[in-house]
Short mmCIF file of C-alpha atoms in Angstrom, two decimals:
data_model
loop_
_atom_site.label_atom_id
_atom_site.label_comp_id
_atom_site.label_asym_id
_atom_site.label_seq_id
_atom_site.Cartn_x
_atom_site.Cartn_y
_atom_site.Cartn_z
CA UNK P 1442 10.63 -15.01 15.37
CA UNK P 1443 8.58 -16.74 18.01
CA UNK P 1444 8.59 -14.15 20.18
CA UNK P 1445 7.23 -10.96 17.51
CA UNK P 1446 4.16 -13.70 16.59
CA UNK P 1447 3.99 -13.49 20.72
CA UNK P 1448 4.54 -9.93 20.57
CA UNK P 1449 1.31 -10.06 17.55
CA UNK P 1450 -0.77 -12.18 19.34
CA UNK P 1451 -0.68 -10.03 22.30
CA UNK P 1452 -3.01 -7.46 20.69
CA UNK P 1453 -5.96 -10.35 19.98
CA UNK P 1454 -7.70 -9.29 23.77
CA UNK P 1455 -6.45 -5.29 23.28
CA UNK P 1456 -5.86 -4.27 20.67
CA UNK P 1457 -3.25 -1.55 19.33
CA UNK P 1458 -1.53 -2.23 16.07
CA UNK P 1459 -2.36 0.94 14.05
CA UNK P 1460 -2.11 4.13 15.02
CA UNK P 1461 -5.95 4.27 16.17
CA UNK P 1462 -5.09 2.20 18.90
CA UNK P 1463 -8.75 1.21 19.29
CA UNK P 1464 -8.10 -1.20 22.64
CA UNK P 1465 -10.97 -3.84 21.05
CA UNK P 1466 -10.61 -7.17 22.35
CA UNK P 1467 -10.69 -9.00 19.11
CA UNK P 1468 -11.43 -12.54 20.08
CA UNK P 1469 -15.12 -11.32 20.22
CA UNK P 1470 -15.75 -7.90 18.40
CA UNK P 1471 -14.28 -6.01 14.95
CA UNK P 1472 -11.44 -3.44 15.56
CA UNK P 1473 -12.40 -0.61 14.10
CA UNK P 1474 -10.30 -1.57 11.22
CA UNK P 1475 -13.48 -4.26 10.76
CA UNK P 1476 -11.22 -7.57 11.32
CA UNK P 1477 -11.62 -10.11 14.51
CA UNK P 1478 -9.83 -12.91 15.35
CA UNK P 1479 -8.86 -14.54 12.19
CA UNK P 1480 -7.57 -13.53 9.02
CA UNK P 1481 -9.89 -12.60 6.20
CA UNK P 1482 -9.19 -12.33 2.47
CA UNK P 1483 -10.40 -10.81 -0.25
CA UNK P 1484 -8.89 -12.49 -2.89
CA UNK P 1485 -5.66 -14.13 -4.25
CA UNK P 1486 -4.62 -12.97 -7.21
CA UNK P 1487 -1.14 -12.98 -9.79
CA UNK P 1488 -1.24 -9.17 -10.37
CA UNK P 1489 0.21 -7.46 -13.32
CA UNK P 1490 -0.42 -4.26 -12.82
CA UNK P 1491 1.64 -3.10 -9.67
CA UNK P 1492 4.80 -1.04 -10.22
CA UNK P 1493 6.87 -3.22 -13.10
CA UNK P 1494 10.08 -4.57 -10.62
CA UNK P 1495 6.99 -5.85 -8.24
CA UNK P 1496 4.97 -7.64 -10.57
CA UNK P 1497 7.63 -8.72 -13.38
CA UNK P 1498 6.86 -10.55 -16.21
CA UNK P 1499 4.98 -13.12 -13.72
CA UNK P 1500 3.77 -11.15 -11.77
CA UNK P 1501 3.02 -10.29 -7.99
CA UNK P 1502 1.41 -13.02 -5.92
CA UNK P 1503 -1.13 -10.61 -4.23
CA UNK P 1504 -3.21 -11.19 -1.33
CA UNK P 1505 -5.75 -8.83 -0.98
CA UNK P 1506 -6.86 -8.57 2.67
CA UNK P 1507 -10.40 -7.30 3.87
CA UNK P 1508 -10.29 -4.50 6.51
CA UNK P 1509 -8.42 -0.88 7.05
CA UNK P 1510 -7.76 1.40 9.64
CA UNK P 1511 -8.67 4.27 7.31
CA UNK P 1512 -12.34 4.88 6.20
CA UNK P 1513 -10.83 7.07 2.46
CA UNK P 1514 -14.20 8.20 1.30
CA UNK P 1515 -13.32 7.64 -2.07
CA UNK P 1516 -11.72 4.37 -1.62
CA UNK P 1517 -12.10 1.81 -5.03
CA UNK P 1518 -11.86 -1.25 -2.46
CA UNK P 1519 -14.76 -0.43 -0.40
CA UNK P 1520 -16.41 -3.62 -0.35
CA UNK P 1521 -13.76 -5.10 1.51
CA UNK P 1522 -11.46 -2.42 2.95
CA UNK P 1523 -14.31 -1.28 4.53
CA UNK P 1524 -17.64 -2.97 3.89
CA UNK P 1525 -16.16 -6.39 5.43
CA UNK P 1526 -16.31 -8.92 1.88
CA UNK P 1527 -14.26 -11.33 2.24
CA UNK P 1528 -13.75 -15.14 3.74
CA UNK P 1529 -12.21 -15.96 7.32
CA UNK P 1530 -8.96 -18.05 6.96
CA UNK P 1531 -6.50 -20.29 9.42
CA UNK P 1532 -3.21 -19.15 9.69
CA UNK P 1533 -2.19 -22.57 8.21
CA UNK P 1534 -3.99 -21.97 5.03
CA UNK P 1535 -3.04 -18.62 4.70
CA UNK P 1536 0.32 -19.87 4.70
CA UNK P 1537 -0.66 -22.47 1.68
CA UNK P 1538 -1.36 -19.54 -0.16
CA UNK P 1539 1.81 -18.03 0.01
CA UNK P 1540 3.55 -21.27 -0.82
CA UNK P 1541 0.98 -21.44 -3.90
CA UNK P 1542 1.74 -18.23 -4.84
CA UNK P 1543 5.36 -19.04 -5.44
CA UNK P 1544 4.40 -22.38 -6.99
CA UNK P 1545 2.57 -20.31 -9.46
CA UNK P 1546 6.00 -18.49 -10.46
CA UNK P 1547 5.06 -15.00 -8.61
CA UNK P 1548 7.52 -12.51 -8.67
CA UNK P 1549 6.97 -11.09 -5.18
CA UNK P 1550 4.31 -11.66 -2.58
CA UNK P 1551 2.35 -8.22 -2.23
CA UNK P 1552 0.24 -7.87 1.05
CA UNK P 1553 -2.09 -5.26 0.05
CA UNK P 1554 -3.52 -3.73 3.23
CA UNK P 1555 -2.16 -5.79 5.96
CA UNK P 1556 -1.85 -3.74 9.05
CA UNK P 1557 -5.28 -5.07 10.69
CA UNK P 1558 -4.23 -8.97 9.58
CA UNK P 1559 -1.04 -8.77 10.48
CA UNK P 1560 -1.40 -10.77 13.64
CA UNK P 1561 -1.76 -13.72 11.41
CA UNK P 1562 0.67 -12.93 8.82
CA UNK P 1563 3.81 -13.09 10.42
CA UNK P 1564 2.70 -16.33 11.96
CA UNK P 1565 1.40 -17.31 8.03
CA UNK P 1566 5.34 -16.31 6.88
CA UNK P 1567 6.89 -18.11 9.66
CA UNK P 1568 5.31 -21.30 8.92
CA UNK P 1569 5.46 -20.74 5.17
CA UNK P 1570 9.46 -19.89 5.23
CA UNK P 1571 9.60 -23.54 7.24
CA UNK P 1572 8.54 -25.14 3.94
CA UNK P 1573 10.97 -23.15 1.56
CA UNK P 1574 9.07 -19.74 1.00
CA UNK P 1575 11.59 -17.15 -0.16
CA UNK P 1576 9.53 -15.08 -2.27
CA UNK P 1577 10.39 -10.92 -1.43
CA UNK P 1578 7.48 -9.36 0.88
CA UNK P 1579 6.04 -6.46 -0.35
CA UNK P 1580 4.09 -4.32 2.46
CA UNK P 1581 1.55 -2.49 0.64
CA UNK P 1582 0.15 -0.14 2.31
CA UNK P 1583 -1.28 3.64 3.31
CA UNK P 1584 1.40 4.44 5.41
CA UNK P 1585 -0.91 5.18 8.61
CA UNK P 1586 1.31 2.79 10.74
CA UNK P 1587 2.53 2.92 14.49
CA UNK P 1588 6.00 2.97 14.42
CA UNK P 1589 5.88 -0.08 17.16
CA UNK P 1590 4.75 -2.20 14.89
CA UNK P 1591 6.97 -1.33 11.84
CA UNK P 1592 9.62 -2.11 14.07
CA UNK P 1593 8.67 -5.25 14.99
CA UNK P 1594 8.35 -6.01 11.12
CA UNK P 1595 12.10 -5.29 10.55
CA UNK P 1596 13.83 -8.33 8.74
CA UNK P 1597 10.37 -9.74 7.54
CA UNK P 1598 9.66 -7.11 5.06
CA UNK P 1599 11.84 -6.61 1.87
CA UNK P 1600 9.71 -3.64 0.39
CA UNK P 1601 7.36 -0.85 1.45
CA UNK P 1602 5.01 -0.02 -1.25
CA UNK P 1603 3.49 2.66 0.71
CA UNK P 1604 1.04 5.57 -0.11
CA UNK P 1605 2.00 9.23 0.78
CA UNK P 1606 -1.77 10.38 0.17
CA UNK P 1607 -1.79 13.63 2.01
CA UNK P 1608 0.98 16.77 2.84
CA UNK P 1609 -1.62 17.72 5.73
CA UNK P 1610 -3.96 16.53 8.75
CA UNK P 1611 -6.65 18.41 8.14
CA UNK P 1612 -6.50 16.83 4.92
CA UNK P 1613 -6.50 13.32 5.96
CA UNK P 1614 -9.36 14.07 8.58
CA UNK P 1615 -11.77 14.86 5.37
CA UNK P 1616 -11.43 12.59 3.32
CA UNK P 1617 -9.68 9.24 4.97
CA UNK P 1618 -11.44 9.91 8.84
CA UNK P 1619 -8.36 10.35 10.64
CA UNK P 1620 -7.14 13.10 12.44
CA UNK P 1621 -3.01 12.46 12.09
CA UNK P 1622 -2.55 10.95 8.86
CA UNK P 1623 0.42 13.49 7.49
CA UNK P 1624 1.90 13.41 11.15
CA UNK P 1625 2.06 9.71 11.42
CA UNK P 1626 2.49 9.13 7.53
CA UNK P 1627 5.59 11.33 7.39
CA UNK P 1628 7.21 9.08 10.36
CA UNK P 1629 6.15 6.03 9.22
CA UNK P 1630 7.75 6.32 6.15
CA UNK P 1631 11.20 7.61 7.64
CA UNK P 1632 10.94 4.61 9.59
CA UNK P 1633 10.37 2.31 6.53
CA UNK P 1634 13.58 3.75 4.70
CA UNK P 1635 15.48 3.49 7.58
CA UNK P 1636 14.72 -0.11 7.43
CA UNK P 1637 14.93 -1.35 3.76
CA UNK P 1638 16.78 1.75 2.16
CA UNK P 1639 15.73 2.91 -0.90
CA UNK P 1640 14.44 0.87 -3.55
CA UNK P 1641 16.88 -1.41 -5.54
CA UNK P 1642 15.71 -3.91 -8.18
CA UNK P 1643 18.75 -5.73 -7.70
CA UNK P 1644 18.75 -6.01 -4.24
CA UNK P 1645 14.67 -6.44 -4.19
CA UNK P 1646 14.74 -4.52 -1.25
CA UNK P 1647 13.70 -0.56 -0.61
CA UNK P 1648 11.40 1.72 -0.06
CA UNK P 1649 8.71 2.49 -3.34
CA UNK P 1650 6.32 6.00 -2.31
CA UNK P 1651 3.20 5.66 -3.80
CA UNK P 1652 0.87 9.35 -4.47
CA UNK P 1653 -2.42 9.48 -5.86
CA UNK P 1654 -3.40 12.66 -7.83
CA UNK P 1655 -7.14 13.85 -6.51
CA UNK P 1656 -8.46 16.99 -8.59
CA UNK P 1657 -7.85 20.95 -7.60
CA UNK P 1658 -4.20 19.46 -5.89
CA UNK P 1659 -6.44 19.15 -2.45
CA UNK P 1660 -3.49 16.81 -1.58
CA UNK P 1661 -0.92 18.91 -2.58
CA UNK P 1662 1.29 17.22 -4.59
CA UNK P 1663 4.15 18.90 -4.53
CA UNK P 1664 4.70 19.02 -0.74
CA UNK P 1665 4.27 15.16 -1.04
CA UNK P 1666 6.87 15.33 -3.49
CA UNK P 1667 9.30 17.49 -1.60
CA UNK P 1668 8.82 15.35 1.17
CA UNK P 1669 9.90 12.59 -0.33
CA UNK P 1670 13.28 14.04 -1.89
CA UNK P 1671 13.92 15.96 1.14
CA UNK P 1672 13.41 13.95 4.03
CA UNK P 1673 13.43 10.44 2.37
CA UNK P 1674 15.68 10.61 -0.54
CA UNK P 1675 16.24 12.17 -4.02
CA UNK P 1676 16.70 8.31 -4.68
CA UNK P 1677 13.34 6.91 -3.43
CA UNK P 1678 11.37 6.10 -6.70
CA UNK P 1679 7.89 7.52 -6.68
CA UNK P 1680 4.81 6.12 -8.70
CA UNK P 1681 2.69 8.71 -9.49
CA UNK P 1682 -0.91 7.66 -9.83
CA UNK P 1683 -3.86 8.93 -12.01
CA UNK P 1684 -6.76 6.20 -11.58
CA UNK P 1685 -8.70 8.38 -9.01
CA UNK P 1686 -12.34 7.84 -9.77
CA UNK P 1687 -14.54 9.99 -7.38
CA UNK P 1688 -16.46 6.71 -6.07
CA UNK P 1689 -19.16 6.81 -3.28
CA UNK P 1690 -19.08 9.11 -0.72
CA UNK P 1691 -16.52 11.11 -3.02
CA UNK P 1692 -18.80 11.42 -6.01
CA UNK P 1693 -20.92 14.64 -4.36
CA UNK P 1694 -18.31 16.51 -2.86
CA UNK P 1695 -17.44 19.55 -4.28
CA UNK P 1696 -13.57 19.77 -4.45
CA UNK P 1697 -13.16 15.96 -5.48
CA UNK P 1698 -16.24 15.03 -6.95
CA UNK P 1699 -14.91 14.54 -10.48
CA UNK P 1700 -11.65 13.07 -12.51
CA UNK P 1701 -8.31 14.79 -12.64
CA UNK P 1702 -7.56 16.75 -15.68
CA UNK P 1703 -4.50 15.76 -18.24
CA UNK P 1704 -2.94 19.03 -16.65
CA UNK P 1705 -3.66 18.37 -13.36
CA UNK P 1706 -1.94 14.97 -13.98
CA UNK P 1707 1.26 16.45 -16.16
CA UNK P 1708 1.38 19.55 -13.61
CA UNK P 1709 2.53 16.58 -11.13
CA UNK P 1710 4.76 14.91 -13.30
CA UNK P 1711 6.41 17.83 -14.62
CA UNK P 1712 7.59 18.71 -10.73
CA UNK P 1713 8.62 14.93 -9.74
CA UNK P 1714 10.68 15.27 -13.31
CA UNK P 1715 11.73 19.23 -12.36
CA UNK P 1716 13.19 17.66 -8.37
CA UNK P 1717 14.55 14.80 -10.39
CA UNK P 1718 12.81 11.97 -8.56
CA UNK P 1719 12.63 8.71 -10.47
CA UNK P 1720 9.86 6.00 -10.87
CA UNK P 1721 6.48 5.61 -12.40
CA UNK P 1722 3.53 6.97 -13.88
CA UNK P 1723 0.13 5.56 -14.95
CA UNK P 1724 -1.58 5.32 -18.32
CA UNK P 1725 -5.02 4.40 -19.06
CA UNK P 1726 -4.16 1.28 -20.48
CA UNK P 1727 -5.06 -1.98 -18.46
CA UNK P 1728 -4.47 -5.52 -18.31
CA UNK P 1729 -6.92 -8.26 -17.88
CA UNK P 1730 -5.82 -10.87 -15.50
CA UNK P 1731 -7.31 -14.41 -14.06
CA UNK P 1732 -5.76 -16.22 -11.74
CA UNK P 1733 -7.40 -18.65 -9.26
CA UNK P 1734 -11.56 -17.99 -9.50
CA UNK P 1735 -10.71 -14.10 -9.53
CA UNK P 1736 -10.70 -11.91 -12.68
CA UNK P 1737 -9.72 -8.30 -11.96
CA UNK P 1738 -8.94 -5.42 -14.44
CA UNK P 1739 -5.45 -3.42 -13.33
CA UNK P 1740 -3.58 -0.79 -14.32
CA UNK P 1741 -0.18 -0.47 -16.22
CA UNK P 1742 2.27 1.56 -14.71
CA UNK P 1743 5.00 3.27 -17.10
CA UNK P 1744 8.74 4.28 -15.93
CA UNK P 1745 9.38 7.55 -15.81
CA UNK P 1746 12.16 9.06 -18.28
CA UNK P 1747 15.19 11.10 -16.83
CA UNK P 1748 14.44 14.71 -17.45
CA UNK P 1749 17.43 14.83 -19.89
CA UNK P 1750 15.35 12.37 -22.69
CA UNK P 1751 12.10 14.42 -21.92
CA UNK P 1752 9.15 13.42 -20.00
CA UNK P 1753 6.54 11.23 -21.11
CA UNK P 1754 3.06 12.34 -21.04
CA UNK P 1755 -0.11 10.93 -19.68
CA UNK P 1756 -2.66 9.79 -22.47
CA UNK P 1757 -6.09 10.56 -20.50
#
């Protein structure tokens, strides 16, 4: 273990973590991903509203970290994914959290966004797992990953919650401001469940896909979809997501600038149901949580039937 914090470390004076490789020596500038030389949070949360096995009935101890390598025009967490908000912590008291976290009876610890902290997080788990941390490690994230550095997370990471938001480059390039995300996305995540498998409750291990619906199926949906049973799994559970709010820059474009439609939604549903996949999809009911200083609103996400008891429906 000492030597992938090392290996981590190594990218403080250049470096090349995420697939942008940006070379910035981060002991005195921002990667592009907006993060220096220490780790910096958003906020610490118990979160109910993540897929049910993640959050439980206690829910997930979530950390939500400030910075991203993608710049998603649309994106509900801009204020810190891209805009910077957030507070500077030691490695040592990120580590507290974690412990805390578990104090607090979390179900899982869910790193939302961690690729451009993760210098300080496997240093933060080391230290924590010294003083009897053995909470499961969720990886939450968009799936824009260098496969270098998912391998060096091998062993550390019981689940990848990770998005599949795009079937396309071009795609990706629009609306997220990178130019490979299907072409690193798509390897990333065969990396991932060649890691942890698919996802088993039992086990608390696996691989959960993650696909948000955007209106006129820019994304299309079901080349996500076939992705995932295809060249993943038929077992990989999928949590289909219709929260997309066209949110600043999104809110004058012309193919995205509005909600998606109960069909649009049911459209998506109906094919994940028609392939057979199995997982998740979102109502509009939500949960009010406070936990620390933080109170958040967060969605409920409801487990998909088998196609032989008949699909449920979105209520929009």
């Amino acid at each position: 273990m000492i030597e992938r914090i090392e290996w981590f470390r190594s990218h403080l004076s250049n470096c090349r973590l995420c697939p942008v490789e940006c070379g910035v020596d981060r002991r005195s500038q921002l990667g592009r991903c907006g993060v220096g030389d220490a780790a910096k949070l958003s906020s610490v949360v118990l979160h109910f509203g993540e897929e049910p096995p993640i959050s439980g009935e206690t829910g997930a101890g979530t950390v939500f970290f400030t910075g991203c390598n993608m710049h998603c025009i649309y994106c509900q967490n801009m204020n810190f994914s891209q805009k910077g908000l957030g507070v500077e912590v030691e490695v040592e008291e990120l580590a507290d959290f974690f412990l805390d976290l578990q104090q607090s009876g979390a179900r899982t610890l869910n790193l939302v966004t961690p690729t451009p902290n993760l210098i300080f997080i496997v240093e933060a788990l080391w230290i924590a797992r010294q003083r009897g941390f053995n909470l499961p490690v969720v990886y939450n994230t968009s799936s824009y990953e260098k496969l270098e550095t998912l391998r060096m997370l091998e062993g550390i990471v019981d689940i990848y919650l990770a998005d599949l938001r795009y079937a396309d480059d071009g795609t990706g390039m629009r609306y997220s401001k990178v130019p490979d995300y299907f072409s690193v996305a798509s390897k990333a995540l065969i990396e991932m469940h060649r890691q942890v498998g698919s996802f088993d409750e039992k086990k608390m291990k696996g691989l959960i896909v993650r696909h948000l619906v955007l209106p006129n199926d820019v994304v299309r949906s079901r080349d996500v979809l076939d992705f995932v049973y295809f060249c993943l799994s038929p077992s990989v559970p999928v949590a289909i997501m219709s929260q997309y709010n066209p949110v600043f820059g999104a809110r004058n474009d012309p193919v995205i600038g509005r909600r998606i439609t109960k069909e649009e939604y049911e459209r998506v549903i109906d094919y994940a149901l028609e392939l057979g996949l199995d997982g998740w999809m979102q109502t509009e009911e939500k949960k009010r949580v406070t936990v620390r200083p933080v109170a958040s609103t967060y969605r409920v996400i409801e487990k998909l039937r088998s196609r032989t008891s008949g699909k449920p429906l979105p209520s929009q």
